[in-house]
PDB file of C-alpha atoms in Angstrom:
ATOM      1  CA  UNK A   1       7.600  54.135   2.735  1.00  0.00           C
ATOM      2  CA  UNK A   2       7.947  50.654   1.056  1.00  0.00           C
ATOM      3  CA  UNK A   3       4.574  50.253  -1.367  1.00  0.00           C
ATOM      4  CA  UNK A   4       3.613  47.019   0.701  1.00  0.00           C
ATOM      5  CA  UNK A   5       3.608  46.504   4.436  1.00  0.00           C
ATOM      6  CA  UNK A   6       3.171  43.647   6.843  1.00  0.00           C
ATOM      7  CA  UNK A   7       2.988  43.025  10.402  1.00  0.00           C
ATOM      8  CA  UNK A   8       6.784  42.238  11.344  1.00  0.00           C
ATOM      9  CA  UNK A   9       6.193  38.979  12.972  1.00  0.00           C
ATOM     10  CA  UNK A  10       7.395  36.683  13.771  1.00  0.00           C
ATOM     11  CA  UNK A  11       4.298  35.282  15.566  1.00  0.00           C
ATOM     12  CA  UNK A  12       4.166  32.489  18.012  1.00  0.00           C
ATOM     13  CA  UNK A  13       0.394  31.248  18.664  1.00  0.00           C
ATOM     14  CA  UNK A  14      -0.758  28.195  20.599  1.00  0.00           C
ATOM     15  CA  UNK A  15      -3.184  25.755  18.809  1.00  0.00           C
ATOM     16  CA  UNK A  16      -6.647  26.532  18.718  1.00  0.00           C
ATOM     17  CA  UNK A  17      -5.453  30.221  18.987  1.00  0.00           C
ATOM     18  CA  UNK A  18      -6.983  33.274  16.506  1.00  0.00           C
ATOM     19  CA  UNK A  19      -4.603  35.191  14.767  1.00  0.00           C
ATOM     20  CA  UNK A  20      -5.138  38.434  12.290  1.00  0.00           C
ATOM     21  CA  UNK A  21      -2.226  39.822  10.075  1.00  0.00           C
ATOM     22  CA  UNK A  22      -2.788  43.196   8.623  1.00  0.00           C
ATOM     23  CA  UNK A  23      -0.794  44.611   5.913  1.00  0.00           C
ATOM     24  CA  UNK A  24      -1.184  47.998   3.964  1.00  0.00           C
ATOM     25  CA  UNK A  25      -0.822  49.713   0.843  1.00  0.00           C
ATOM     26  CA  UNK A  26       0.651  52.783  -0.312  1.00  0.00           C
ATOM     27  CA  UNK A  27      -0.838  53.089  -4.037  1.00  0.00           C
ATOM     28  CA  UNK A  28      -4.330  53.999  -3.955  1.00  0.00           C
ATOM     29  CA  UNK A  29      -4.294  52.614  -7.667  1.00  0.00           C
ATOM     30  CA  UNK A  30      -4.119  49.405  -6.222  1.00  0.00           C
ATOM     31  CA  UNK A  31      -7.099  46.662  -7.872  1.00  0.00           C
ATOM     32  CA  UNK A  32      -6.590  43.444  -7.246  1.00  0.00           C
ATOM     33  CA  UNK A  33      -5.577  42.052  -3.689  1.00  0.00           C
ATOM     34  CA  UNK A  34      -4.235  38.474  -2.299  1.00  0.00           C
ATOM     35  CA  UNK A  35      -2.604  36.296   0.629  1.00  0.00           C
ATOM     36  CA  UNK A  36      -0.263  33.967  -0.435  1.00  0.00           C
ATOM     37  CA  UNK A  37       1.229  31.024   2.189  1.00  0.00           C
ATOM     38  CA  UNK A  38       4.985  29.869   1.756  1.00  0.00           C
ATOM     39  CA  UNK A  39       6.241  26.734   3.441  1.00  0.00           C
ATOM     40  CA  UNK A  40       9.797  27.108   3.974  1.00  0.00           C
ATOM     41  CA  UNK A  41      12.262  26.362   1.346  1.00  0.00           C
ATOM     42  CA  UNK A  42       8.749  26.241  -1.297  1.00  0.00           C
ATOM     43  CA  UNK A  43       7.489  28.214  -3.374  1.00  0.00           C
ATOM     44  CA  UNK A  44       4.528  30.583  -2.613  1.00  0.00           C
ATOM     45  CA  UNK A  45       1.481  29.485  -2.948  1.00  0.00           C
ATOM     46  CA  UNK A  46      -2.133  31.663  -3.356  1.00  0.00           C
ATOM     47  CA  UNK A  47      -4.310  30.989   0.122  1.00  0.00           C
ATOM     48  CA  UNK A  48      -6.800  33.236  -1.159  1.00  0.00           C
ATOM     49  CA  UNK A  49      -7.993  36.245  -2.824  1.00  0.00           C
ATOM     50  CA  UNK A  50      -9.475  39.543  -0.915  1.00  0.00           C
ATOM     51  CA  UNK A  51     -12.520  40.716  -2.510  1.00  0.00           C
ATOM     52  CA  UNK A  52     -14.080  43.973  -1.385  1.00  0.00           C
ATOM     53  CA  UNK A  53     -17.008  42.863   0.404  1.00  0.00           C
ATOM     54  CA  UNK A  54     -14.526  40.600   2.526  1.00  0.00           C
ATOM     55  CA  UNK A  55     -14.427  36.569   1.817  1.00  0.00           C
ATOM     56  CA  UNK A  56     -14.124  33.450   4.093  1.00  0.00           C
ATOM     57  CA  UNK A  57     -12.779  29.846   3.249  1.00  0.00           C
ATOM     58  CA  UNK A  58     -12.907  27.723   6.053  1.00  0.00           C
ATOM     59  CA  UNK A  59     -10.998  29.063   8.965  1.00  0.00           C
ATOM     60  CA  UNK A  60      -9.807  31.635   6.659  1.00  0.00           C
ATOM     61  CA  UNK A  61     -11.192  35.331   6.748  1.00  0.00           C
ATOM     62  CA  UNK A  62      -9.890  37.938   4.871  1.00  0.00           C
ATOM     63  CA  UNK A  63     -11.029  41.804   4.089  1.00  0.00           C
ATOM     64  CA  UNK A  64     -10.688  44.555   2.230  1.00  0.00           C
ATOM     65  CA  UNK A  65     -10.792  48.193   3.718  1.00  0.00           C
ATOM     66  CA  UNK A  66      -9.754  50.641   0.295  1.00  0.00           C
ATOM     67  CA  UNK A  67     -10.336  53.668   2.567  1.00  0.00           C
ATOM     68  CA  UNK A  68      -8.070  52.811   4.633  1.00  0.00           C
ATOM     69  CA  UNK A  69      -5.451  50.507   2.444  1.00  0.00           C
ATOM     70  CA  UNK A  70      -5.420  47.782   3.967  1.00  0.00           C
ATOM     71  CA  UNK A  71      -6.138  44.428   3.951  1.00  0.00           C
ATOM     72  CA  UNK A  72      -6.363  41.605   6.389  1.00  0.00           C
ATOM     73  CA  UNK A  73      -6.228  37.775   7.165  1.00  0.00           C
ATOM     74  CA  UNK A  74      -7.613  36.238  10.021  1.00  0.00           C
ATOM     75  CA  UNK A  75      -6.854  32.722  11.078  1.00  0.00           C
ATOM     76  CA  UNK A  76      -9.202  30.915  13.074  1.00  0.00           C
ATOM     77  CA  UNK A  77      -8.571  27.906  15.583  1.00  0.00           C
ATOM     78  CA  UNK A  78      -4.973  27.648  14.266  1.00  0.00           C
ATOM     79  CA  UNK A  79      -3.477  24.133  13.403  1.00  0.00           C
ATOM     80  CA  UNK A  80       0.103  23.346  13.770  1.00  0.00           C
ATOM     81  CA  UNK A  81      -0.003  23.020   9.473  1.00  0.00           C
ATOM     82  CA  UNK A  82      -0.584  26.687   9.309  1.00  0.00           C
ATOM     83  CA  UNK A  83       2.992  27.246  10.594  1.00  0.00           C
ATOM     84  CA  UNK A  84       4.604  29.296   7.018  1.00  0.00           C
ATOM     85  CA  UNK A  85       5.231  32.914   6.074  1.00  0.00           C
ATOM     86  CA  UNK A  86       2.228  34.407   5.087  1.00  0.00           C
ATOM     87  CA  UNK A  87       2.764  36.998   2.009  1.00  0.00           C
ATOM     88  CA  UNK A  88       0.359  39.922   1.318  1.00  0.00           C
ATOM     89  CA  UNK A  89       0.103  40.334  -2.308  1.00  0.00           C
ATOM     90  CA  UNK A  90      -1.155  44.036  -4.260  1.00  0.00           C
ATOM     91  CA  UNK A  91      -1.526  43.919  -7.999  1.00  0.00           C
ATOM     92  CA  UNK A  92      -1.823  47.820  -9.674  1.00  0.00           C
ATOM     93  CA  UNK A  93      -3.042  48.364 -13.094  1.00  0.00           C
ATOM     94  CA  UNK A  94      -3.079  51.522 -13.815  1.00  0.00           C
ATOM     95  CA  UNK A  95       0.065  53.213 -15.717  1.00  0.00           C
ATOM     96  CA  UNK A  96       1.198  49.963 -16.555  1.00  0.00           C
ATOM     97  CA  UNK A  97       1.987  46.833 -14.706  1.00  0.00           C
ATOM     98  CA  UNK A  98       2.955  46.079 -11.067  1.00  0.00           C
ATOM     99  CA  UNK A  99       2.741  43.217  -8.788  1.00  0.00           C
ATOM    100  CA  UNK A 100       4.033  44.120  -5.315  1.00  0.00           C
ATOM    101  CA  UNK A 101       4.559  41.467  -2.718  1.00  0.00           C
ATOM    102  CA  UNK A 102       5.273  42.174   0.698  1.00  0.00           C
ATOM    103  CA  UNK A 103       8.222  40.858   2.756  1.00  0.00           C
ATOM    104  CA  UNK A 104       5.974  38.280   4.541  1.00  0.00           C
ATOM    105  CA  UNK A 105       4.844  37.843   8.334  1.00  0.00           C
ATOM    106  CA  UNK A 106       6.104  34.938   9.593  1.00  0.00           C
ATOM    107  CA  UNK A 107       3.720  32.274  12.053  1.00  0.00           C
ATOM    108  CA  UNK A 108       4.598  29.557  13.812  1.00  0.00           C
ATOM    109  CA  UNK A 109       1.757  27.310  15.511  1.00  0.00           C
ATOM    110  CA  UNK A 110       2.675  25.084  18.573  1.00  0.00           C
ATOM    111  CA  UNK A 111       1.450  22.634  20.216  1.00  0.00           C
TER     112      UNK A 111
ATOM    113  CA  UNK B   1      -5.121  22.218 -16.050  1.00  0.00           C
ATOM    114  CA  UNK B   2      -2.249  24.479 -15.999  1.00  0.00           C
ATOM    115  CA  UNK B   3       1.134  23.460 -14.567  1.00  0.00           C
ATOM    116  CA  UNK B   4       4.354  24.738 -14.564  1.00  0.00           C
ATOM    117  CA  UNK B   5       7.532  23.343 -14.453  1.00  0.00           C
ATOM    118  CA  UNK B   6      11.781  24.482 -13.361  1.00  0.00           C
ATOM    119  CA  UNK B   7      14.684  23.075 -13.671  1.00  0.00           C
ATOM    120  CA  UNK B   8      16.672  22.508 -12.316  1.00  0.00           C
ATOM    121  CA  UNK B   9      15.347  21.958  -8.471  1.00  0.00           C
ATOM    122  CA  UNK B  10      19.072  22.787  -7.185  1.00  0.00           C
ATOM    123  CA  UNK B  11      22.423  23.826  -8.266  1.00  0.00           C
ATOM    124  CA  UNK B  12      25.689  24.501  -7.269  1.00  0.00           C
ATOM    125  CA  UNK B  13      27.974  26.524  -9.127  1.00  0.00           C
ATOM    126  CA  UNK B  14      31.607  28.332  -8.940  1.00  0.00           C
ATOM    127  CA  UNK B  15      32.004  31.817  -8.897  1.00  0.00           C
ATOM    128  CA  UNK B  16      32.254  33.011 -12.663  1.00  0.00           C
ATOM    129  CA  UNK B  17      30.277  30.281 -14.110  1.00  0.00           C
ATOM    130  CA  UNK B  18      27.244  30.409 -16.443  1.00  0.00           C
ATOM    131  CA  UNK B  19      23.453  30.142 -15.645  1.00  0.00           C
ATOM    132  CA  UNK B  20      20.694  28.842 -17.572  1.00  0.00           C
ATOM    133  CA  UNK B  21      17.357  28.337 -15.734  1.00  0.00           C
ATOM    134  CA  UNK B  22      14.117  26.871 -18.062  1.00  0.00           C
ATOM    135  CA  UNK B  23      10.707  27.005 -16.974  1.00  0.00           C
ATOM    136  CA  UNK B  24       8.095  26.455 -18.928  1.00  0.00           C
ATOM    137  CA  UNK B  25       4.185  26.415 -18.693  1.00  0.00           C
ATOM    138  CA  UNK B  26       1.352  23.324 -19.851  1.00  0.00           C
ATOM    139  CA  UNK B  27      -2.280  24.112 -20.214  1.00  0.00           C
ATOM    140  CA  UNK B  28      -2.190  27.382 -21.391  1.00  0.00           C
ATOM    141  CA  UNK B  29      -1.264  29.933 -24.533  1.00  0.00           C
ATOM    142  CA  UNK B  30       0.358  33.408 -24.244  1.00  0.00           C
ATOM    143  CA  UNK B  31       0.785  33.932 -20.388  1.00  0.00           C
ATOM    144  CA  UNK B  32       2.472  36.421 -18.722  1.00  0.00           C
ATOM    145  CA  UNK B  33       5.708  35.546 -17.276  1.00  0.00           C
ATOM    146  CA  UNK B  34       7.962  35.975 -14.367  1.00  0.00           C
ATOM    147  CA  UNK B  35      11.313  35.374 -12.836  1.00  0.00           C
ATOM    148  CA  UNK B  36      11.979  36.221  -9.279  1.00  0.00           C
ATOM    149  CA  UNK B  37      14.707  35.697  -6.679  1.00  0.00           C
ATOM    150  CA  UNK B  38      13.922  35.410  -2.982  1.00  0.00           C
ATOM    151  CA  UNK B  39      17.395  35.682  -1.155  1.00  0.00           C
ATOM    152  CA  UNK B  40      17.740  33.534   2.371  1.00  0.00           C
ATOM    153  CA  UNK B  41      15.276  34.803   4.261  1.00  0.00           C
ATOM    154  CA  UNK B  42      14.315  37.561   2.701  1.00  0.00           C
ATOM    155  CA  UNK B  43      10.826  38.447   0.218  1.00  0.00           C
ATOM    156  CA  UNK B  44      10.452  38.217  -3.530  1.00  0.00           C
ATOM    157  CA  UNK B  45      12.583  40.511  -6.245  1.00  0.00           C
ATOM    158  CA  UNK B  46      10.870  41.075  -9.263  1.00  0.00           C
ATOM    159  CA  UNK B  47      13.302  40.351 -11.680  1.00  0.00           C
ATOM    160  CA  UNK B  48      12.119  39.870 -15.083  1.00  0.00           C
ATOM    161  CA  UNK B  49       8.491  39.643 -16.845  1.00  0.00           C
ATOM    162  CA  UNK B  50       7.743  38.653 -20.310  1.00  0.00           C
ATOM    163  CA  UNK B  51       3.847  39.421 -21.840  1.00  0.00           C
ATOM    164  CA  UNK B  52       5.309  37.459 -24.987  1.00  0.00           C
ATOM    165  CA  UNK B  53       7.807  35.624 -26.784  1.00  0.00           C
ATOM    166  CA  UNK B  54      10.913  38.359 -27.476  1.00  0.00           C
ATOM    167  CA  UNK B  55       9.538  40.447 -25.573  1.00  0.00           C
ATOM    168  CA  UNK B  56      11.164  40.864 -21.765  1.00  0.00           C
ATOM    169  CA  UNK B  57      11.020  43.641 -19.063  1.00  0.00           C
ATOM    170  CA  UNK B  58      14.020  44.091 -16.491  1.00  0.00           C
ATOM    171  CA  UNK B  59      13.098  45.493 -13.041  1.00  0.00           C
ATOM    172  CA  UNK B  60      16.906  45.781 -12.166  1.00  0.00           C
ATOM    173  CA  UNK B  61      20.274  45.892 -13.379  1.00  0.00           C
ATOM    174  CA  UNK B  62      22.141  42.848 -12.510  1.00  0.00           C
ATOM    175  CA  UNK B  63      24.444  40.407 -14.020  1.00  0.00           C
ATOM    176  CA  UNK B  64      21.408  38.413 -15.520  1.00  0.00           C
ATOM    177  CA  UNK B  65      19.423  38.173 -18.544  1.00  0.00           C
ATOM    178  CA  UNK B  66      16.182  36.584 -19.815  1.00  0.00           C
ATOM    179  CA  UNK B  67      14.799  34.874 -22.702  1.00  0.00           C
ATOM    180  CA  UNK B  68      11.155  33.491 -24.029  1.00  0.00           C
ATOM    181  CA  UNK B  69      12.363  32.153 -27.208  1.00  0.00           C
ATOM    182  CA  UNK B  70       8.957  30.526 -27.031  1.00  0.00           C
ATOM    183  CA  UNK B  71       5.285  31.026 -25.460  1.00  0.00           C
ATOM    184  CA  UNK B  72       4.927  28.469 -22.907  1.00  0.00           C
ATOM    185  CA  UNK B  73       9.082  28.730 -22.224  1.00  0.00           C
ATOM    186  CA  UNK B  74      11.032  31.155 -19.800  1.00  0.00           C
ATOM    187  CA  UNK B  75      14.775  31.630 -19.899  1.00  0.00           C
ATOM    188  CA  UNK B  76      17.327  33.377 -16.866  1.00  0.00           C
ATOM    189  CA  UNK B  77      20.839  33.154 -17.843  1.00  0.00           C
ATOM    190  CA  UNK B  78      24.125  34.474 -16.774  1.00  0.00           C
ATOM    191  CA  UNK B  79      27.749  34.418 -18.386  1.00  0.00           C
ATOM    192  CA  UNK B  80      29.209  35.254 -15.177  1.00  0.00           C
ATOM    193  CA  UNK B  81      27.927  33.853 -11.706  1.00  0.00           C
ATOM    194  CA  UNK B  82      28.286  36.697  -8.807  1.00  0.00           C
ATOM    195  CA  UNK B  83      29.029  35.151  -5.302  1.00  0.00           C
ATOM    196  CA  UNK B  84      25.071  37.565  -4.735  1.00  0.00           C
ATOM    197  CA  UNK B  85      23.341  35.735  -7.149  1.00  0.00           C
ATOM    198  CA  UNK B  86      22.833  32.513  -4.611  1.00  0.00           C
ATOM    199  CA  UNK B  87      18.893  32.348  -3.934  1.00  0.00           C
ATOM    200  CA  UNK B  88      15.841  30.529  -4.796  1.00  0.00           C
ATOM    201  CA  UNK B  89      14.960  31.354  -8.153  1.00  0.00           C
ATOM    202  CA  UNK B  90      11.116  31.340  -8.800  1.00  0.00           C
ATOM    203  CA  UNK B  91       9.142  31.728 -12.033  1.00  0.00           C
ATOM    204  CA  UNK B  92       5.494  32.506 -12.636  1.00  0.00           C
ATOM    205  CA  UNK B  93       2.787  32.675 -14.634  1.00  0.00           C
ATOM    206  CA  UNK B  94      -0.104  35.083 -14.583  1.00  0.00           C
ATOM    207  CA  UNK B  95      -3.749  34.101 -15.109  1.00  0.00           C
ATOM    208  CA  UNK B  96      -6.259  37.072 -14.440  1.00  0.00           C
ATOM    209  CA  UNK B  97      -3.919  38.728 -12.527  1.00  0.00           C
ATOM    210  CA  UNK B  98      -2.920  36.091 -10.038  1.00  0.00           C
ATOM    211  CA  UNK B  99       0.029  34.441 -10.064  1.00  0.00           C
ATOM    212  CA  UNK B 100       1.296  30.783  -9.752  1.00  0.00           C
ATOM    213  CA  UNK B 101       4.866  29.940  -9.078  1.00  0.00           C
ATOM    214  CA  UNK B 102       7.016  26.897 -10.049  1.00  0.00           C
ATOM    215  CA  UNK B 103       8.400  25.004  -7.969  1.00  0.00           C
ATOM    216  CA  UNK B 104      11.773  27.411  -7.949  1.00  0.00           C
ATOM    217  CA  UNK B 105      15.245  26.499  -8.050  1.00  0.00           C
ATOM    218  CA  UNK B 106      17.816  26.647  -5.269  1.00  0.00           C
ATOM    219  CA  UNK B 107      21.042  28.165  -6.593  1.00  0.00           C
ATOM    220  CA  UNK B 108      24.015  27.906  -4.618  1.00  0.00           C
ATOM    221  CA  UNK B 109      26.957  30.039  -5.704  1.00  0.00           C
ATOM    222  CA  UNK B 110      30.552  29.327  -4.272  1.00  0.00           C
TER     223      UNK B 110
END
């Protein structure tokens, strides 16, 4: 079982559409939680941490559920800039150091 | 602010060639650093981290190597270029345990 999983994608929303990507965990170690966005052939870049209460920016929503390990991003009234790879991020702490990112879920938002 | 900074943005090399990658980090003292290779299409590979100057972690055997000869500076090299090692080479800093990339380098290996 890989450490960090995401929704395979790839997924093809209209504008204006909602779309939630949930990826999960395998270490229940795990601390610190994030989303990252990567435009093709760029580097990735941090949308947004997940704090455990669950946090919003904009049309941005994501949560935290450490019963369960897993963590979500929801993405409302999609735009055609949100097309990118989305990348679920887990950072562990305990026994040492260990950044995990998962392989990425792909979107692509059309018109 | 912080900022980081690779070079450089794209190369193209022959098979058995040398590497040397810099990156290097503004705004900020004794960061945690990071080298990673995303192949085409494919996620990130942890391949190096560095919590301080001489001091460097490998997270898998490979044909590479890494330096931090100073704090704010992050070396990958090679002595021998594998056809494999074509990717987009990323580095990283950490700041309360989130990380920022550079803007990576796109190595081409023929």
């Amino acid at each position: 079982r890989k450490e960090v999983e995401q929704d395979p994608g790839p997924f093809n929303v209209p504008e204006g559409a909602t779309v939630a990507f949930n990826c999960t965990y395998s270490n229940s170690a795990s601390q610190s939680f994030f989303w990252y966005r990567q435009d093709c052939r760029k580097e990735p870049k941090l949308l947004m941490s997940v704090y455990s209460s669950g946090n919003e920016d904009g049309r941005f929503t994501a949560q935290l559920n450490r019963a369960s390990q897993y963590i979500s991003l929801l993405i409302r009234d999609s735009k055609l800039s949100d097309s990118a790879t989305y990348l679920c991020v887990v950072n562990m702490r305990t026994g040492g150091f260990k950044t995990i990112f998962g392989a990425g879920t792909r979107l692509f938002v059309k018109a | 602010s912080q900022t980081i900074h690779q070079w450089p943005a794209t190369l193209v090399q022959p098979v058995g060639s040398p590497l040397s990658l810099e990156c290097t980090v503004e705004g900020t003292s004794n960061p945690n650093l990071y080298w990673y290779r995303q192949a085409a299409g494919r996620g990130l590979q942890l391949l190096f981290y560095s919590v301080g100057i001489g001091q460097i972690s490998s997270e898998v055997p490979q044909n590479l190597s890494a330096s931090r000869p100073q704090d704010r500076q992050f070396i990958l090299s090679s002595k021998k270029l594998l056809l494999s090692d074509s990717g987009f080479y990323l580095c990283a800093w950490e700041f309360r345990d989130t990380q920022y990339f550079g803007p990576g380098t796109r190595l081409t290996v023929l």
